[in-house]
Coordinates of C-alpha atoms in Angstrom, one line a residue:
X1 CA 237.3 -61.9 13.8
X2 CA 240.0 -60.5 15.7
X3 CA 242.0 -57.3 14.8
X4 CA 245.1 -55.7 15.9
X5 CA 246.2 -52.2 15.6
X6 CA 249.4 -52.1 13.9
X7 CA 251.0 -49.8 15.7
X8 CA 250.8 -51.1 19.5
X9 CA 250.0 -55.0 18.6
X10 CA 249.2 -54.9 22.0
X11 CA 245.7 -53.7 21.3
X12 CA 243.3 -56.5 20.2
X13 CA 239.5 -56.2 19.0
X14 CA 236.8 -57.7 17.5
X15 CA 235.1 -56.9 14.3
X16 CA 232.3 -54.7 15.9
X17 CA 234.7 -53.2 18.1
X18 CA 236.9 -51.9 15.5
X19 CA 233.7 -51.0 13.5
X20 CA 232.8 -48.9 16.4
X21 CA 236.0 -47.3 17.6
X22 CA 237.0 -47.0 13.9
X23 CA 241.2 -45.7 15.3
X24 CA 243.0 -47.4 17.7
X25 CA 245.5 -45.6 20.3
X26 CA 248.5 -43.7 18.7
X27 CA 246.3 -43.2 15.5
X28 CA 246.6 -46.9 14.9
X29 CA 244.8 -48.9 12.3
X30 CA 243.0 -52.2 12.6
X31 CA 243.8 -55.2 10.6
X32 CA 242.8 -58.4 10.2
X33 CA 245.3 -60.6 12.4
X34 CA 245.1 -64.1 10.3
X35 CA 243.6 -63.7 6.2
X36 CA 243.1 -67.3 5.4
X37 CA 243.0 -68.5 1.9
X38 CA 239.1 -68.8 0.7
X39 CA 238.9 -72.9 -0.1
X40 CA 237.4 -72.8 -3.4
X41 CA 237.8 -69.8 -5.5
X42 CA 236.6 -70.8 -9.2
X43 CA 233.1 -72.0 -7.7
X44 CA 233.0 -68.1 -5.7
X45 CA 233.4 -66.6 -8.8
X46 CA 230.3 -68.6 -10.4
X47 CA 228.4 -67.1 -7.9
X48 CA 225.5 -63.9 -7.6
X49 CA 227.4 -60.8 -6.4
X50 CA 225.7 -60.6 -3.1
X51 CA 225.8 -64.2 -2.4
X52 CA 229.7 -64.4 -3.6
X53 CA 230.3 -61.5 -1.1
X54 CA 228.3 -62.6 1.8
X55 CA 230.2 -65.8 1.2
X56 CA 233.6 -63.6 1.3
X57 CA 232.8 -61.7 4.4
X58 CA 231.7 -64.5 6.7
X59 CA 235.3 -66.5 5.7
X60 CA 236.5 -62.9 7.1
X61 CA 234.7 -62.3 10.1
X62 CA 234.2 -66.0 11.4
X63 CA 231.9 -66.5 14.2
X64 CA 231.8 -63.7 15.4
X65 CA 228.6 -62.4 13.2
X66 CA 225.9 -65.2 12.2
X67 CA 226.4 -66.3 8.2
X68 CA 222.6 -65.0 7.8
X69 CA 222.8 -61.8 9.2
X70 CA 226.4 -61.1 7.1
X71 CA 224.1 -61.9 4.2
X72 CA 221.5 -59.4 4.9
X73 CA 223.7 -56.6 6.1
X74 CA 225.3 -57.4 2.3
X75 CA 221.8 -57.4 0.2
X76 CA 220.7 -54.2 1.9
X77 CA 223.8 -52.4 1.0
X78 CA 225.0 -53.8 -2.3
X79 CA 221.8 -52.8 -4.3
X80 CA 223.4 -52.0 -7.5
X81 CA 226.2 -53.9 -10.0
X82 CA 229.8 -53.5 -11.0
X83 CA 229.7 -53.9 -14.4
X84 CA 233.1 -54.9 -16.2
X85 CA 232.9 -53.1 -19.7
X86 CA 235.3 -54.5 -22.6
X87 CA 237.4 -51.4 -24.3
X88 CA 238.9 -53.9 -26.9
X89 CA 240.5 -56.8 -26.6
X90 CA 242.9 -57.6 -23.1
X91 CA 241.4 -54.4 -21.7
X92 CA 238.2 -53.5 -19.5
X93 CA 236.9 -51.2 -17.1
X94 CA 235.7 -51.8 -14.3
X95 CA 232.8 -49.7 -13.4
X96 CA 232.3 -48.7 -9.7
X97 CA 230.2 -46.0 -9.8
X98 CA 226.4 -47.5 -10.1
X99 CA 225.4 -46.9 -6.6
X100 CA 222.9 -44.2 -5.3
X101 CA 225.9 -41.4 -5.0
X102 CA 227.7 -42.7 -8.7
X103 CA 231.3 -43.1 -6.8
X104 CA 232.7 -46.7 -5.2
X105 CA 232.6 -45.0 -2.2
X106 CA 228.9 -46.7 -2.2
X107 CA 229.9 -49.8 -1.3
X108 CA 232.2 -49.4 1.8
X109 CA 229.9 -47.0 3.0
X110 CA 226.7 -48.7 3.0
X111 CA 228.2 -52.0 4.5
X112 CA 229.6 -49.7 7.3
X113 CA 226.0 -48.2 8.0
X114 CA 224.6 -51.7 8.0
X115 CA 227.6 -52.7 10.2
X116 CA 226.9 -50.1 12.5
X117 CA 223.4 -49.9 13.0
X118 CA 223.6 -53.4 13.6
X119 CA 226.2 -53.1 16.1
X120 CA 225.4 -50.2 18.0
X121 CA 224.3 -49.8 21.8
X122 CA 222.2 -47.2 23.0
X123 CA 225.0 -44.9 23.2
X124 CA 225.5 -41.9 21.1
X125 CA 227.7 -42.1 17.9
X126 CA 229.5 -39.4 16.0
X127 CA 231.1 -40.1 12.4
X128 CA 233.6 -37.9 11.9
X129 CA 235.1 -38.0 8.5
X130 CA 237.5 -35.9 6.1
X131 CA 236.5 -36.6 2.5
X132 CA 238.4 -35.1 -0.7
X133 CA 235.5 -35.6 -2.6
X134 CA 233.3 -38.8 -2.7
X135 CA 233.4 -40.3 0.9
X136 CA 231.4 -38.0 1.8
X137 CA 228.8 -38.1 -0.3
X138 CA 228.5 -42.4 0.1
X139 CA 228.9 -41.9 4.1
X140 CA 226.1 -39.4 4.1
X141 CA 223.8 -40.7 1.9
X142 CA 224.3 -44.0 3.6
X143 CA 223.7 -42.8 7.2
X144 CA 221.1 -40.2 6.4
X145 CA 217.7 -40.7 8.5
X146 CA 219.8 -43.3 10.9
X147 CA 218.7 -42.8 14.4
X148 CA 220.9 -42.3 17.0
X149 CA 224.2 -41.5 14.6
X150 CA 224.9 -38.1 13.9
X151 CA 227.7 -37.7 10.8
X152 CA 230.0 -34.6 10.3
X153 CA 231.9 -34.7 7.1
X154 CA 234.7 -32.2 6.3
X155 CA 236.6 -31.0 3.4
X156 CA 238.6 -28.9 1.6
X157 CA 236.8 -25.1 0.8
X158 CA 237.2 -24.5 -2.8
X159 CA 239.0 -28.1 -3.6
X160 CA 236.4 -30.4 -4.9
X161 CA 233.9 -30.8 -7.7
X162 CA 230.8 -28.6 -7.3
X163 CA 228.7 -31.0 -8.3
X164 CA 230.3 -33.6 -5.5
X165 CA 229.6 -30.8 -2.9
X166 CA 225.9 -30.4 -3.7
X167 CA 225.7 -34.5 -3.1
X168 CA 226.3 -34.6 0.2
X169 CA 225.9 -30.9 1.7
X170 CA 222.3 -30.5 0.2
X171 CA 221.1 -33.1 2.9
X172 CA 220.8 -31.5 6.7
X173 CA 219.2 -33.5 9.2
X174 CA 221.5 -35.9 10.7
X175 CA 224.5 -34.7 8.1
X176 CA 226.5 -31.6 8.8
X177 CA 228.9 -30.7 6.4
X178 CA 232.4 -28.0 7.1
X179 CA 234.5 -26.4 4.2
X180 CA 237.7 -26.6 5.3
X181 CA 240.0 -23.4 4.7
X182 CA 243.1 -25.8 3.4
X183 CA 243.4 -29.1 1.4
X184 CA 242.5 -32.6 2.5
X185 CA 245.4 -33.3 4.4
X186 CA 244.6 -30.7 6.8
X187 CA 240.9 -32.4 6.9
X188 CA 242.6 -35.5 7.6
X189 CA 244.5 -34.1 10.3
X190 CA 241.7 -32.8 12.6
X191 CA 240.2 -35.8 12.1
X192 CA 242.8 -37.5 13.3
X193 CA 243.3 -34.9 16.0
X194 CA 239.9 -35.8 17.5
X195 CA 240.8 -38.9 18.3
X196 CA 243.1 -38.3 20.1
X197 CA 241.3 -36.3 22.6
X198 CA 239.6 -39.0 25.1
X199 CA 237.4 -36.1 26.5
X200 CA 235.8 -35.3 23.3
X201 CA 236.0 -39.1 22.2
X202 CA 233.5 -40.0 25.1
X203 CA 231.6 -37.0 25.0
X204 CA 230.2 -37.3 21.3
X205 CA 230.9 -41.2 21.2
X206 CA 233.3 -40.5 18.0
X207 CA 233.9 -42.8 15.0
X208 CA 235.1 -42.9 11.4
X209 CA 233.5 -43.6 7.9
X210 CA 237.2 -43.3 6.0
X211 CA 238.3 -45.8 4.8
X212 CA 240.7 -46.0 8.2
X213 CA 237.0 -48.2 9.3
X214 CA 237.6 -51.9 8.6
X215 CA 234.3 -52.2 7.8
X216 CA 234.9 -50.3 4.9
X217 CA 237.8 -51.7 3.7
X218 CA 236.6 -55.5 3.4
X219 CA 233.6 -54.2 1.6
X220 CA 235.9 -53.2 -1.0
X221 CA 237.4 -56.4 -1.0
X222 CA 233.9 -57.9 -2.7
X223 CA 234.5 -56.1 -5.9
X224 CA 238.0 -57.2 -6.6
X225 CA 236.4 -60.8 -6.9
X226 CA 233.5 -59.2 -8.9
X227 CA 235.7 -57.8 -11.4
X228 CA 237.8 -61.5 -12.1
X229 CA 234.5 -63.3 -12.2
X230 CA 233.3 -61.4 -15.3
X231 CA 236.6 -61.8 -16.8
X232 CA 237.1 -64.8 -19.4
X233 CA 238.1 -68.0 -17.2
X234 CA 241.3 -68.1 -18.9
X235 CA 242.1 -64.5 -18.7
X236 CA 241.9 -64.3 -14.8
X237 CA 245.3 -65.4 -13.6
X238 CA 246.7 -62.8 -16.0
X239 CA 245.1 -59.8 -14.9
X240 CA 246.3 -56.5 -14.0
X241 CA 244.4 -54.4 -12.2
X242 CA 245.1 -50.5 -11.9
X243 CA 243.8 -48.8 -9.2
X244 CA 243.3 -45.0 -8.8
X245 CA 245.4 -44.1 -5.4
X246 CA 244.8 -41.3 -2.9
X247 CA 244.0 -42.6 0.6
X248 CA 245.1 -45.9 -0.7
X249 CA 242.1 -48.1 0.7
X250 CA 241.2 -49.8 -2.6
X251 CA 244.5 -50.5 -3.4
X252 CA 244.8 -52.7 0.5
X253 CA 241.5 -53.7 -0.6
X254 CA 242.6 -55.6 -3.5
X255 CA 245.8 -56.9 -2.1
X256 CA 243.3 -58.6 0.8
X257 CA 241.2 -59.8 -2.0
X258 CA 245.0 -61.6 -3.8
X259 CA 245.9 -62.6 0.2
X260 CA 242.1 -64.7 0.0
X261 CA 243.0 -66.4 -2.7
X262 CA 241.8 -64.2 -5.8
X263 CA 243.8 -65.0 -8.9
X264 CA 245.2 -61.4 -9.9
X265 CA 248.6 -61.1 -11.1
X266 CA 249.7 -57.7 -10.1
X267 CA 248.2 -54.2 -9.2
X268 CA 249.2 -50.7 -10.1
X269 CA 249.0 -47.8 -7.9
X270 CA 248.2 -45.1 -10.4
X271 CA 248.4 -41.7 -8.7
X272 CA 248.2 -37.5 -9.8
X273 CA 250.7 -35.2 -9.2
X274 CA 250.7 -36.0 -5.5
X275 CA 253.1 -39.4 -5.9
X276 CA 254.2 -39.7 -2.4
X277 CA 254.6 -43.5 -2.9
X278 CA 255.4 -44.2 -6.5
X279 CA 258.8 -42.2 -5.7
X280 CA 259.5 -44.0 -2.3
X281 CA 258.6 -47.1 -4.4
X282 CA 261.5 -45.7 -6.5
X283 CA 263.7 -44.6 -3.6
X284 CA 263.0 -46.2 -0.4
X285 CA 262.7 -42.5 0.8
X286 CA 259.2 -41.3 2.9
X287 CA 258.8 -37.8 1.2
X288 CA 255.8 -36.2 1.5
X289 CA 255.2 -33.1 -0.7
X290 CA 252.7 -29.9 -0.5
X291 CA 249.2 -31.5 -1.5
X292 CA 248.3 -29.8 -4.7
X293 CA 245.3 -29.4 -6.5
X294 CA 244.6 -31.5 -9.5
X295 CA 241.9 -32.2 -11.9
X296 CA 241.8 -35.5 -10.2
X297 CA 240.6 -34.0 -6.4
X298 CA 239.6 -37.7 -5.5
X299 CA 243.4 -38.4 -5.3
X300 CA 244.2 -35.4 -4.0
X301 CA 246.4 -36.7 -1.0
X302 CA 249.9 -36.3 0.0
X303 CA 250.1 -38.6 3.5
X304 CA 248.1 -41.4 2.3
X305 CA 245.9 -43.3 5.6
X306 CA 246.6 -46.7 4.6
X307 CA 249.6 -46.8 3.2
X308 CA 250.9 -48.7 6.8
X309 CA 248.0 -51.7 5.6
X310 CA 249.7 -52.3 2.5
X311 CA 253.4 -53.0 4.0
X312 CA 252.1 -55.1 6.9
X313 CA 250.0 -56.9 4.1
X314 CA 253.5 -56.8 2.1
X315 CA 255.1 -58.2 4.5
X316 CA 253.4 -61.0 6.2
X317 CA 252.9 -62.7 2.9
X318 CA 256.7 -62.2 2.1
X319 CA 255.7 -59.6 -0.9
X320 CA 258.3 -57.3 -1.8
X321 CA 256.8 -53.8 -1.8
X322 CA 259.1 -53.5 -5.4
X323 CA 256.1 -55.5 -6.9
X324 CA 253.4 -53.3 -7.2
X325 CA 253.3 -51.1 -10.4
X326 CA 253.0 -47.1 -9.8
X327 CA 253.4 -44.2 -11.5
X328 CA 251.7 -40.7 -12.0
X329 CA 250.4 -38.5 -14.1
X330 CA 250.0 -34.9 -14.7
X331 CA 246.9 -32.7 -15.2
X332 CA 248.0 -32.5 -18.9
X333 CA 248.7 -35.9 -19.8
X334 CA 245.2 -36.6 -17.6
X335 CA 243.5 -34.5 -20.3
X336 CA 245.5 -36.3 -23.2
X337 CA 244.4 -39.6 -21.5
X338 CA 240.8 -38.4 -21.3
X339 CA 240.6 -37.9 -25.3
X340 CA 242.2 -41.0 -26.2
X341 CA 239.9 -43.0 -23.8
X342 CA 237.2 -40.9 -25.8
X343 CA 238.1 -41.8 -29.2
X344 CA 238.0 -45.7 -28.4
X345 CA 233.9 -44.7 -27.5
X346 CA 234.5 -44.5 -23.7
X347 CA 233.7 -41.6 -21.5
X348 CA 235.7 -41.4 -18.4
X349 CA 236.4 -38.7 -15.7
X350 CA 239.6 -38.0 -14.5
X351 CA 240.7 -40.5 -12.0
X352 CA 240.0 -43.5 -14.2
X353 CA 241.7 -42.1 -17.5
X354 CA 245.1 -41.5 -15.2
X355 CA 244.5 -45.5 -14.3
X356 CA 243.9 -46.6 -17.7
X357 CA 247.0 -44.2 -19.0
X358 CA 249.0 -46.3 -16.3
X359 CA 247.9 -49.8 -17.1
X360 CA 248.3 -49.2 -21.1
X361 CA 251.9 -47.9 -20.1
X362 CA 252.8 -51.2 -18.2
X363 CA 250.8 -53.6 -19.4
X364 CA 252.5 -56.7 -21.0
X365 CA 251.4 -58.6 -24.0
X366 CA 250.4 -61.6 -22.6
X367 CA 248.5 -59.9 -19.9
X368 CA 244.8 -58.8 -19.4
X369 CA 244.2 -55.1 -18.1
X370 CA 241.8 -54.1 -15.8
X371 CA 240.8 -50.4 -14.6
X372 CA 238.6 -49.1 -12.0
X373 CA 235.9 -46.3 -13.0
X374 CA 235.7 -45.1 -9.8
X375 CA 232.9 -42.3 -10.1
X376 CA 230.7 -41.0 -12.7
X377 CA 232.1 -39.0 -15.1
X378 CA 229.1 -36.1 -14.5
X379 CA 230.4 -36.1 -11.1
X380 CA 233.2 -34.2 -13.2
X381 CA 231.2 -32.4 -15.4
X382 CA 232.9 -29.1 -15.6
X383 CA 236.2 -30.5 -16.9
X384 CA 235.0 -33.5 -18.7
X385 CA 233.0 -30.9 -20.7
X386 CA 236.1 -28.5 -21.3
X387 CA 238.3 -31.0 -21.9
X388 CA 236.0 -32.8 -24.2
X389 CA 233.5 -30.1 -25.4
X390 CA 230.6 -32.0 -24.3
X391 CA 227.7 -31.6 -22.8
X392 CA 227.3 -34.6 -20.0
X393 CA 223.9 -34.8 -18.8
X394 CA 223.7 -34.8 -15.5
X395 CA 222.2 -38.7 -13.9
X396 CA 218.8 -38.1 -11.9
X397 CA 220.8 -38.1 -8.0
X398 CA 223.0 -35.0 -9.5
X399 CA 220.4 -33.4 -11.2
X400 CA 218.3 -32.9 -8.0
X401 CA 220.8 -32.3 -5.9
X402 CA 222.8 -29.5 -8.0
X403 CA 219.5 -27.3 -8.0
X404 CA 219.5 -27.1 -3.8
X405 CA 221.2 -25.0 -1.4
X406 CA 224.6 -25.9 0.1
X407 CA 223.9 -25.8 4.4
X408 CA 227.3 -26.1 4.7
X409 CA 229.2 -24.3 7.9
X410 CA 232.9 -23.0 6.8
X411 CA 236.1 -23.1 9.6
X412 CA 239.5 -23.2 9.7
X413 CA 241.9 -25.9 10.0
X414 CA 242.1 -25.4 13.7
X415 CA 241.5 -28.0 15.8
X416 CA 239.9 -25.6 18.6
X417 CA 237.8 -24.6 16.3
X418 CA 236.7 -27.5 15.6
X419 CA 236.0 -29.3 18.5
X420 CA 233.9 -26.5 20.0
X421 CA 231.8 -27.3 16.8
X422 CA 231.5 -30.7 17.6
X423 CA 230.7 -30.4 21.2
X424 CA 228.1 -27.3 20.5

């Protein structure tokens, strides 16, 4: 598989490469440079999960990693199902948050651990990674115990769920964990910041678990096809799938999955009250605003990563950008959503009732909806309780982690700062 970095096209890598390096120079990200149509879709989607998205992967990475060994590094990390629940009729959810940390995070993380600790040299390797709230606790619990690969996760003090804190800064070890004094754009800067220091790069052997990895990414891809194949055969070239937006990684994850082949009609990009890309989708104008803090912290994200991914994708199959569905919504209509979703029998968590609110609001009559539960709605406990007056048991990997001290370290959003951490 060969991969280009968008921004200086000049730069080529393979697979492992990119898995490994994670950036590319000027902050670039890898992607894919051909996406070939998969030959027989409808007899994919009458296959196993794990035997569907081995198949998937391979088509991806060619020869560059054995069709037996793509299988296995897929079985040891897709242990768990993505179930596609029916609401009522023409409309479904698609549940992502099964896996050992209860977010979808599970699945691009645990590929990239497999990828990596099948790829890896004896050098050593630092993942540095920003998370605004369930990255890190799939990168962590998916690298914890791994030898040679130490992980750093930050994010934003005071700006995620405490129950999402506990999951992944309850683990030492191999896992350090930084509260961040500012929001997860600042994270996501001194991330970015560290890669662009070549002293530091070589010194700690650096690397990425956001979804800026590849590796990641087409893990991602593998549900998209998941979610059709449960879907009535003649429903599936009809569906619209909503996708909760922040980083905007499972959004280019899907349109990879429509580039392979996958019959989807359309997506939407359903964000909070930080819509950085439904209004350019509306304008044509770039205009980044102050991050601010939402019930939905997931999507809490101003100057989304991958947003560059979904305009080359856009444009080298001659999509026009004016296709994809957006919109937003605001903390109070998330808590309207959240009691309607409630009355039809479903409990949700915030980022999944602002994607459901979306797809009910464009959804046409002769389509079929689909919406991505994206984490566990205990992972939300606090508000889906006051908004809901419930009392949401907590699911056996929360429970044990909520009861253990936070070894978290606490720094500000200085980059100095920082990378005497990382090289202490």
């Amino acid at each position: 598989m060969n991969l280009y970095n968008i921004k200086d096209k000049s730069e080529q890598v393979s697979f492992a490469q990119a898995v490994r390096q994670g950036l590319g120079r000027e902050q670039g990200l890898f992607f894919p440079e051909r996406l070939e149509p998969l030959a027989d879709v409808d007899a994919l989607l009458d296959l196993p999960l794990v035997e569907r998205s081995a198949r998937i992967l391979s088509h991806l990475l060619g020869d560059e990693v054995p069709a037996p060994q793509v299988h296995e590094l897929v079985k040891a990390a897709f242990t768990f199902p993505a179930p596609l629940v029916k609401l009522k009729d023409g409309t479904y959810a698609l549940e992502l948050f099964h896996g050992p940390t209860l977010a979808f995070k599970d699945f691009g993380g645990r590929f990239m651990a497999q990828c990596l600790a099948a790829f890896r040299t004896n050098d050593k390797i630092t993942i540095l990674t920003a998370t605004s709230g369930d990255t890190g606790a799939a990168v962590a619990h998916a690298f914890f115990g791994l030898e040679g690969i130490e992980v750093v996760i930050l994010y934003p003090k005071g700006k995620i769920s405490p129950l999402q804190e506990a999951l992944f800064c309850t683990l030492g070890g191999n896992i350090r964990t930084i509260a961040i004094d500012g929001d997860f754009d600042a994270c996501q800067a001194l991330v970015k910041q560290s890669f662009d220091d070549e002293e530091l790069k070589k010194a700690i052997g650096l690397n990425s678990a956001n979804s800026i990895n590849i590796s990641r990414l087409l893990a991602q891809v593998c549900y998209y096809f998941e979610a059709v194949a449960q879907l009535p055969k003649a429903d599936r070239a009809k569906a619209v799938i909503s996708v909760p937006s922040g980083n905007f990684g499972n959004l280019t994850a899907g349109l990879i999955a429509k580039a392979l082949g996958l019959p989807v009609k359309r997506f939407i990009a359903a964000t909070n009250a930080n819509d950085t890309v439904p209004r350019y989708l509306k304008t044509g104008q770039w205009d980044p605003h102050q991050t601010v803090a939402t019930l939905s912290n997931a999507m809490d994200v101003s100057r989304p990563n991958n947003w560059p991914r979904v305009e080359e994708l856009c444009r080298r199959n001659g999509w026009a950008l004016e296709t994809l569905g957006s919109g937003m919504r605001s903390d109070a209509q998330t808590r309207d959503a959240l009691k309607r979703l409630h009355e039809l029998d479903y409990l949700c968590e915030p980022h999944g009732a602002i994607a459901w609110d979306l797809l009910g609001e464009q959804l046409a009559e002769d389509e079929v909806g689909v919406f991505l539960c994206t984490a566990h709605p205990a992972k939300f406990k606090e508000s889906v309780d006051e908004i809901l007056g419930l009392d949401v048991p907590l699911p056996g990997p929360l429970a044990k982690h909520a009861v253990l001290p936070l070894l978290s370290h606490n720094l500000p959003a200085e980059f100095a700062r920082l990378r005497a951490f990382l090289l202490g």
